[in-house]
Short mmCIF file of C-alpha atoms in Angstrom, two decimals:
data_model
loop_
_atom_site.label_atom_id
_atom_site.label_comp_id
_atom_site.label_asym_id
_atom_site.label_seq_id
_atom_site.Cartn_x
_atom_site.Cartn_y
_atom_site.Cartn_z
CA MET A 200 27.93 -14.76 -3.75
CA GLU A 201 26.35 -17.42 -1.56
CA ILE A 202 23.50 -16.04 0.53
CA LYS A 203 21.65 -18.22 3.02
CA PRO A 204 17.85 -18.45 2.78
CA MET A 205 16.11 -15.54 4.48
CA THR A 206 12.82 -15.00 6.23
CA ALA A 207 10.29 -12.87 4.36
CA SER A 208 10.91 -10.02 6.80
CA GLU A 209 14.71 -10.18 6.48
CA ARG A 210 14.47 -10.34 2.70
CA PHE A 211 12.14 -7.35 2.44
CA ARG A 212 14.17 -5.17 4.78
CA ASN A 213 17.47 -6.06 3.14
CA TYR A 214 16.01 -5.34 -0.27
CA LEU A 215 14.87 -1.88 0.79
CA SER A 216 18.18 -1.16 2.51
CA GLY A 217 20.42 -2.19 -0.39
CA LYS A 218 21.82 -5.17 1.52
CA PRO A 219 22.33 -8.68 0.08
CA VAL A 220 19.19 -10.78 -0.47
CA ASP A 221 18.62 -14.38 -1.46
CA ARG A 222 15.96 -13.26 -3.98
CA VAL A 223 13.44 -10.51 -4.63
CA PRO A 224 10.33 -10.67 -2.37
CA VAL A 225 7.42 -12.62 -3.89
CA ILE A 226 4.28 -10.99 -2.52
CA GLU A 227 0.76 -9.82 -3.29
CA TRP A 228 0.08 -6.69 -1.25
CA ALA A 229 -3.65 -6.44 -2.11
CA PRO A 230 -6.26 -8.99 -0.97
CA TRP A 231 -7.84 -10.80 -3.88
CA TRP A 232 -11.10 -9.48 -5.27
CA HIS A 233 -14.05 -11.51 -3.95
CA LEU A 234 -15.23 -12.18 -7.51
CA THR A 235 -11.85 -13.73 -8.30
CA VAL A 236 -11.97 -15.94 -5.21
CA ASN A 237 -15.52 -17.00 -6.07
CA HIS A 238 -14.35 -17.96 -9.55
CA TRP A 239 -11.54 -20.04 -8.09
CA LEU A 240 -13.93 -21.74 -5.67
CA GLU A 241 -16.02 -22.73 -8.69
CA GLU A 242 -12.84 -24.12 -10.28
CA GLY A 243 -12.14 -26.26 -7.23
CA LEU A 244 -10.21 -24.11 -4.77
CA PRO A 245 -10.69 -25.76 -1.36
CA ARG A 246 -12.75 -23.39 0.74
CA GLU A 247 -10.37 -23.71 3.70
CA HIS A 248 -7.70 -22.05 1.52
CA ALA A 249 -9.88 -19.11 0.41
CA GLY A 250 -8.95 -16.74 3.26
CA TYR A 251 -6.59 -13.79 2.95
CA LEU A 252 -3.47 -15.44 4.39
CA GLU A 253 -4.51 -18.99 3.51
CA LEU A 254 -4.71 -18.18 -0.19
CA GLN A 255 -1.20 -16.73 -0.16
CA SER A 256 0.13 -19.92 1.43
CA TYR A 257 -1.86 -22.05 -1.02
CA TYR A 258 -0.15 -20.43 -4.00
CA GLY A 259 3.29 -20.45 -2.34
CA LEU A 260 3.78 -16.70 -1.98
CA ASP A 261 5.59 -14.86 0.79
CA ARG A 262 2.62 -14.06 3.01
CA CYS A 263 1.77 -10.39 3.47
CA HIS A 264 -0.57 -9.51 6.34
CA GLN A 265 -2.19 -6.07 6.50
CA THR A 266 -3.35 -4.31 9.67
CA ASN A 267 -5.75 -1.56 8.61
CA ILE A 268 -6.61 1.13 11.18
CA THR A 269 -9.25 3.84 10.89
CA CYS A 270 -9.76 6.96 12.98
CA LYS A 271 -13.55 6.50 12.81
CA LYS A 272 -15.56 5.17 15.72
CA ALA A 273 -18.91 3.42 15.74
CA GLY A 274 -21.83 5.77 15.23
CA LEU A 275 -20.29 7.83 12.45
CA PRO A 276 -23.06 8.56 9.91
CA GLU A 277 -23.02 6.48 6.74
CA PRO A 278 -22.83 8.29 3.39
CA PRO A 279 -26.11 8.21 1.43
CA GLY A 280 -24.38 6.72 -1.62
CA PHE A 281 -20.99 5.93 -3.18
CA GLY A 282 -18.72 8.95 -3.26
CA LEU A 283 -21.17 11.14 -1.36
CA GLY A 284 -20.30 13.00 1.81
CA ILE A 285 -21.65 13.19 5.33
CA MET A 286 -20.74 16.84 6.03
CA GLU A 287 -20.54 20.21 4.29
CA ASP A 288 -19.14 22.75 6.71
CA GLU A 289 -17.50 23.26 10.10
CA GLU A 290 -20.82 23.18 11.93
CA ASP A 291 -21.53 19.72 10.50
CA TYR A 292 -18.00 18.61 11.37
CA GLU A 293 -18.23 19.65 15.00
CA ARG A 294 -21.80 18.46 15.55
CA ASP A 295 -22.04 15.23 13.55
CA ILE A 296 -18.51 14.04 12.80
CA LEU A 297 -16.00 14.96 15.50
CA PRO A 298 -17.76 13.04 18.32
CA HIS A 299 -17.28 9.84 16.26
CA LEU A 300 -13.57 10.27 15.46
CA PHE A 301 -10.25 9.46 17.08
CA PRO A 302 -10.56 6.41 19.35
CA ASP A 303 -8.01 5.96 22.12
CA PRO A 304 -4.82 4.77 20.34
CA GLU A 305 -3.76 2.80 23.39
CA THR A 306 -6.75 0.47 23.11
CA ILE A 307 -7.32 0.33 19.38
CA LEU A 308 -5.53 -3.04 19.08
CA SER A 309 -6.08 -5.70 21.71
CA ASP A 310 -3.41 -7.72 23.48
CA ASP A 311 -4.69 -10.76 21.60
CA TYR A 312 -4.12 -9.00 18.29
CA PHE A 313 -0.57 -8.08 19.26
CA ARG A 314 0.03 -11.75 20.10
CA PHE A 315 -1.33 -12.66 16.67
CA LEU A 316 1.13 -10.21 15.08
CA GLU A 317 3.97 -11.78 17.04
CA ASP A 318 2.88 -15.22 15.83
CA CYS A 319 2.93 -13.93 12.25
CA ARG A 320 6.41 -12.50 12.76
CA ASP A 321 7.64 -15.80 14.16
CA ARG A 322 6.77 -17.46 10.84
CA SER A 323 9.58 -17.31 8.30
CA ASP A 324 7.19 -16.66 5.40
CA THR A 325 5.18 -13.64 6.60
CA LEU A 326 5.47 -9.86 6.28
CA ASN A 327 3.37 -7.48 8.36
CA PHE A 328 2.31 -4.08 7.12
CA PHE A 329 0.21 -1.31 8.60
CA THR A 330 -2.25 0.95 6.75
CA VAL A 331 -4.03 4.20 7.56
CA GLU A 332 -5.87 6.73 5.41
CA GLY A 333 -3.75 9.43 3.79
CA PHE A 334 -4.32 13.17 3.92
CA PHE A 335 -6.13 13.22 0.57
CA TRP A 336 -8.19 10.09 1.22
CA TYR A 337 -9.30 10.91 4.78
CA PRO A 338 -11.16 14.22 4.24
CA ARG A 339 -12.62 12.88 0.99
CA THR A 340 -14.47 10.18 2.93
CA LEU A 341 -16.16 12.89 5.01
CA PHE A 342 -16.76 15.62 2.41
CA GLY A 343 -17.54 13.23 -0.45
CA ILE A 344 -15.57 13.16 -3.70
CA GLU A 345 -16.91 16.32 -5.37
CA ASN A 346 -17.26 18.48 -2.27
CA HIS A 347 -13.79 17.47 -1.14
CA LEU A 348 -12.28 18.98 -4.29
CA TYR A 349 -14.33 22.15 -3.77
CA SER A 350 -13.27 22.26 -0.10
CA PHE A 351 -9.75 23.40 -1.00
CA TYR A 352 -11.36 26.65 -2.16
CA ASP A 353 -14.63 26.82 -0.21
CA GLU A 354 -13.49 25.52 3.20
CA PRO A 355 -9.68 25.82 3.24
CA GLU A 356 -9.34 26.43 6.96
CA LEU A 357 -11.68 23.56 7.80
CA SER A 358 -9.74 21.25 5.48
CA LYS A 359 -6.51 22.14 7.24
CA ARG A 360 -8.09 21.81 10.68
CA MET A 361 -9.38 18.32 9.84
CA CYS A 362 -5.97 17.15 8.64
CA GLU A 363 -4.18 18.79 11.57
CA GLU A 364 -6.39 16.99 14.09
CA TYR A 365 -6.01 13.75 12.17
CA ALA A 366 -2.22 14.15 12.07
CA ASP A 367 -2.11 14.74 15.83
CA TRP A 368 -4.10 11.54 16.36
CA LEU A 369 -1.84 9.61 13.97
CA VAL A 370 1.26 10.65 15.91
CA LYS A 371 -0.30 9.25 19.10
CA LEU A 372 -1.39 6.11 17.23
CA PHE A 373 2.06 5.46 15.78
CA HIS A 374 3.74 5.81 19.17
CA ALA A 375 1.16 3.50 20.77
CA ILE A 376 1.32 0.77 18.11
CA PHE A 377 4.91 0.88 16.90
CA SER A 378 6.34 0.91 20.42
CA ARG A 379 4.79 -2.56 20.84
CA PHE A 380 5.31 -4.05 17.38
CA ARG A 381 7.63 -3.19 14.52
CA PHE A 382 5.94 -3.63 11.14
CA ASP A 383 7.96 -4.41 8.03
CA PHE A 384 6.43 -1.41 6.28
CA MET A 385 3.37 0.81 6.38
CA SER A 386 1.20 2.47 3.76
CA PHE A 387 -1.03 5.50 3.43
CA ALA A 388 -4.18 4.79 1.41
CA GLU A 389 -4.38 7.83 -0.81
CA ASP A 390 -5.66 7.25 -4.40
CA MET A 391 -4.86 10.83 -5.30
CA SER A 392 -4.34 10.17 -9.02
CA TYR A 393 -6.48 8.88 -11.87
CA ASN A 394 -5.46 7.86 -15.40
CA GLY A 395 -4.88 11.51 -16.35
CA GLY A 396 -2.63 12.33 -13.39
CA PRO A 397 -3.13 13.88 -9.94
CA MET A 398 -6.58 15.17 -9.01
CA ILE A 399 -5.06 18.32 -7.49
CA SER A 400 -2.21 20.67 -8.37
CA LYS A 401 1.21 20.69 -6.78
CA GLU A 402 0.30 24.01 -5.16
CA LEU A 403 -2.69 22.41 -3.43
CA PHE A 404 -0.57 19.39 -2.44
CA ASP A 405 2.08 21.64 -0.92
CA GLU A 406 -0.50 23.63 1.04
CA PHE A 407 -3.04 21.00 2.10
CA LEU A 408 -1.18 17.66 2.27
CA ALA A 409 2.58 18.15 2.53
CA PRO A 410 2.67 19.82 6.00
CA PHE A 411 0.87 16.88 7.57
CA TYR A 412 2.99 14.22 5.91
CA ARG A 413 6.08 16.10 7.09
CA LYS A 414 4.64 15.94 10.60
CA VAL A 415 3.91 12.21 10.73
CA ILE A 416 6.45 10.47 8.45
CA PRO A 417 9.46 11.31 10.69
CA VAL A 418 7.59 9.65 13.58
CA ILE A 419 7.16 6.46 11.52
CA HIS A 420 10.81 6.54 10.44
CA SER A 421 11.90 6.91 14.07
CA TYR A 422 10.69 3.32 14.54
CA GLY A 423 12.64 2.09 11.51
CA ILE A 424 9.52 1.53 9.40
CA PRO A 425 9.52 2.50 5.70
CA VAL A 426 6.55 4.41 4.31
CA TYR A 427 4.66 3.65 1.09
CA ILE A 428 1.97 5.67 -0.64
CA ASP A 429 -0.87 3.68 -2.20
CA SER A 430 -2.19 5.66 -5.16
CA ASP A 431 -3.87 4.29 -8.24
CA GLY A 432 -3.68 6.00 -11.62
CA ASP A 433 -0.85 7.96 -13.21
CA ILE A 434 1.56 9.00 -10.46
CA THR A 435 4.26 10.39 -12.77
CA MET A 436 3.99 13.88 -11.25
CA ALA A 437 2.84 12.79 -7.80
CA VAL A 438 5.85 10.53 -7.20
CA ASP A 439 8.03 13.63 -6.90
CA TRP A 440 5.57 15.27 -4.53
CA TYR A 441 5.46 12.31 -2.16
CA ALA A 442 9.23 11.88 -2.34
CA SER A 443 9.53 15.49 -1.18
CA VAL A 444 7.69 14.70 2.07
CA GLY A 445 9.78 11.61 2.86
CA ALA A 446 7.89 8.67 1.35
CA ASP A 447 10.12 5.68 0.66
CA GLY A 448 8.05 4.13 -2.14
CA MET A 449 4.74 3.87 -3.96
CA PHE A 450 2.38 1.23 -5.32
CA PRO A 451 0.58 -0.26 -7.34
CA LEU A 452 1.74 1.50 -10.57
CA GLU A 453 -1.19 0.55 -12.78
CA ARG A 454 -0.24 -0.13 -16.41
CA GLN A 455 -3.73 0.83 -17.60
CA ALA A 456 -2.86 4.40 -16.56
CA GLY A 457 0.19 4.33 -18.85
CA VAL A 458 2.80 4.46 -16.08
CA ASP A 459 6.40 3.37 -16.61
CA VAL A 460 8.43 2.46 -13.54
CA SER A 461 11.76 3.05 -15.28
CA THR A 462 10.84 6.75 -15.45
CA TYR A 463 10.28 6.80 -11.70
CA LEU A 464 13.63 5.16 -11.04
CA ASP A 465 15.28 7.93 -13.03
CA LYS A 466 13.30 10.63 -11.21
CA GLN A 467 13.52 9.24 -7.66
CA PRO A 468 16.37 6.70 -7.48
CA GLN A 469 16.16 6.49 -3.69
CA MET A 470 12.58 5.14 -3.80
CA THR A 471 11.32 1.62 -4.30
CA PHE A 472 8.18 0.56 -6.16
CA LEU A 473 5.77 -2.32 -5.64
CA GLY A 474 3.40 -3.68 -8.29
CA HIS A 475 3.46 -2.65 -11.98
CA PHE A 476 2.75 -6.13 -13.42
CA ASP A 477 -0.09 -5.63 -15.91
CA LYS A 478 -2.99 -7.66 -14.53
CA MET A 479 -4.80 -7.48 -17.88
CA CYS A 480 -2.32 -9.86 -19.53
CA MET A 481 -2.76 -12.70 -17.02
CA LYS A 482 -5.78 -14.30 -18.72
CA PHE A 483 -3.77 -14.80 -21.92
CA GLY A 484 -1.38 -17.36 -20.46
CA GLU A 485 2.34 -17.93 -20.05
CA GLU A 486 3.68 -16.24 -23.18
CA ALA A 487 1.92 -12.95 -22.40
CA MET A 488 2.95 -13.05 -18.74
CA ARG A 489 6.56 -13.86 -19.55
CA ALA A 490 6.69 -10.90 -21.93
CA GLU A 491 5.41 -8.67 -19.14
CA PHE A 492 8.08 -9.92 -16.73
CA GLU A 493 10.72 -9.30 -19.40
CA ARG A 494 9.50 -5.72 -19.65
CA ILE A 495 9.93 -5.21 -15.90
CA LEU A 496 13.17 -7.19 -15.46
CA PRO A 497 15.63 -4.36 -16.29
CA SER A 498 14.04 -2.21 -13.59
CA MET A 499 14.12 -5.12 -11.15
CA ILE A 500 17.83 -5.52 -11.77
CA ARG A 501 18.34 -1.89 -10.81
CA GLY A 502 17.20 -2.98 -7.34
CA LYS A 503 14.13 -0.81 -7.03
CA VAL A 504 11.10 -2.81 -8.14
CA ILE A 505 9.17 -5.57 -6.38
CA PRO A 506 6.87 -6.93 -9.10
CA SER A 507 3.30 -7.68 -8.09
CA VAL A 508 -0.10 -7.54 -9.73
CA ASP A 509 -0.80 -3.86 -10.34
CA HIS A 510 -3.93 -4.02 -8.21
CA GLN A 511 -6.30 -6.93 -7.60
CA THR A 512 -6.24 -10.02 -9.84
CA PRO A 513 -9.28 -9.90 -12.18
CA PRO A 514 -11.92 -12.65 -12.02
CA ASP A 515 -11.15 -13.72 -15.61
CA VAL A 516 -7.82 -15.19 -14.42
CA SER A 517 -8.08 -18.96 -13.97
CA MET A 518 -6.35 -20.85 -11.18
CA ASP A 519 -4.05 -22.44 -13.75
CA ASN A 520 -3.03 -19.05 -15.12
CA TYR A 521 -2.49 -17.68 -11.63
CA ARG A 522 -0.23 -20.65 -10.85
CA ILE A 523 1.74 -19.83 -13.98
CA TYR A 524 1.99 -16.23 -12.83
CA VAL A 525 3.39 -17.27 -9.42
CA ARG A 526 5.86 -19.69 -11.06
CA LEU A 527 7.13 -16.93 -13.34
CA LEU A 528 7.19 -14.42 -10.46
CA LYS A 529 9.52 -16.76 -8.56
CA GLU A 530 11.61 -17.41 -11.67
CA TYR A 531 12.21 -13.72 -12.25
CA ALA A 532 12.73 -13.03 -8.55
CA ASN A 533 15.59 -15.53 -8.65
CA LYS A 534 16.83 -14.21 -12.00
CA VAL A 535 17.50 -10.84 -10.40
CA HIS A 536 19.61 -12.57 -7.77
CA HIS A 537 21.67 -14.32 -10.45
CA GLU A 538 22.15 -11.05 -12.36
CA THR A 539 23.25 -9.05 -9.32
CA GLY A 540 24.82 -11.67 -7.08
CA GLY A 541 22.21 -10.81 -4.50
CA ILE A 542 23.55 -7.30 -3.97
CA LEU A 543 21.15 -4.62 -5.12
CA PRO A 544 22.36 -1.04 -5.57
CA CYS A 545 21.38 2.26 -3.98
CA PRO A 546 19.61 1.88 -0.63
CA VAL A 547 15.98 2.94 -0.62
CA TYR A 548 15.46 3.02 3.12
CA ALA A 549 18.57 2.77 5.26
CA GLU A 550 17.96 2.01 8.92
#
């Protein structure tokens, strides 16, 4: 089947909707680690190409631009160290935290920034996605990692209040932003799993996270925008939980956590998955990278997987090896088209 060349946005949306595509999207969703960029600068990367979007163009990828929004205003106290909190109880929340949360959604992005987004959309090679903190990530940044896990038992009503107020703000934010610009997809930063699985039980998920996702995801879908969950670690159990609240996909599917995307396709065939290419093999050259693409190819042919580095490219990957990776990524993106005739089965997100 002959399919005319598509813009990055058309390709991505058709892929998610089970419509014909000219090839699989070729993207890197995560900005490169600064140590990796510094290594490439030492190898001769021109500094003018070292920016977020510029580096994607330099390597010939479909560009992927992220708009990241926080509910936190200037003046919010800084945590005293990594993973530590800035509050312990409701008194702290009301006195020290709440006055520095929830900026006016109508003014959070400037007119100039909306014009920049329009300029990005006018390019044929650029996707736009939108990111906010998820309902596990958000309270963790305020309680701190350890106290957040205790909060489900020690401060359950406060935990629910915080997420309820955050959800109400998100609904206003989504209406304000999405009524002016339609993103290709959005993501919730969550990181709710580690290499041994989810950090909480399904019972806690159902009580403390699910109600708020069920409140906000339909609002996002009303604007025709698919929803991804960004969670590191082993998501084998969590993928079912997030599917139950309406998520359309997940990333990055880290191989070091032992995940297998083919299992997720069996469990949740309506979802799509981004990432899963084992970043640890990239330093070993073409043979190792080709073997990794061959591992993923059967899942790609099922129409559900957009291969991408399964988090940020490590600094031990040379520019030459990254060029090989991109060449192979394009080769296998086109191979899927040849195998399927450009028609990929089972819509993931139907508009």
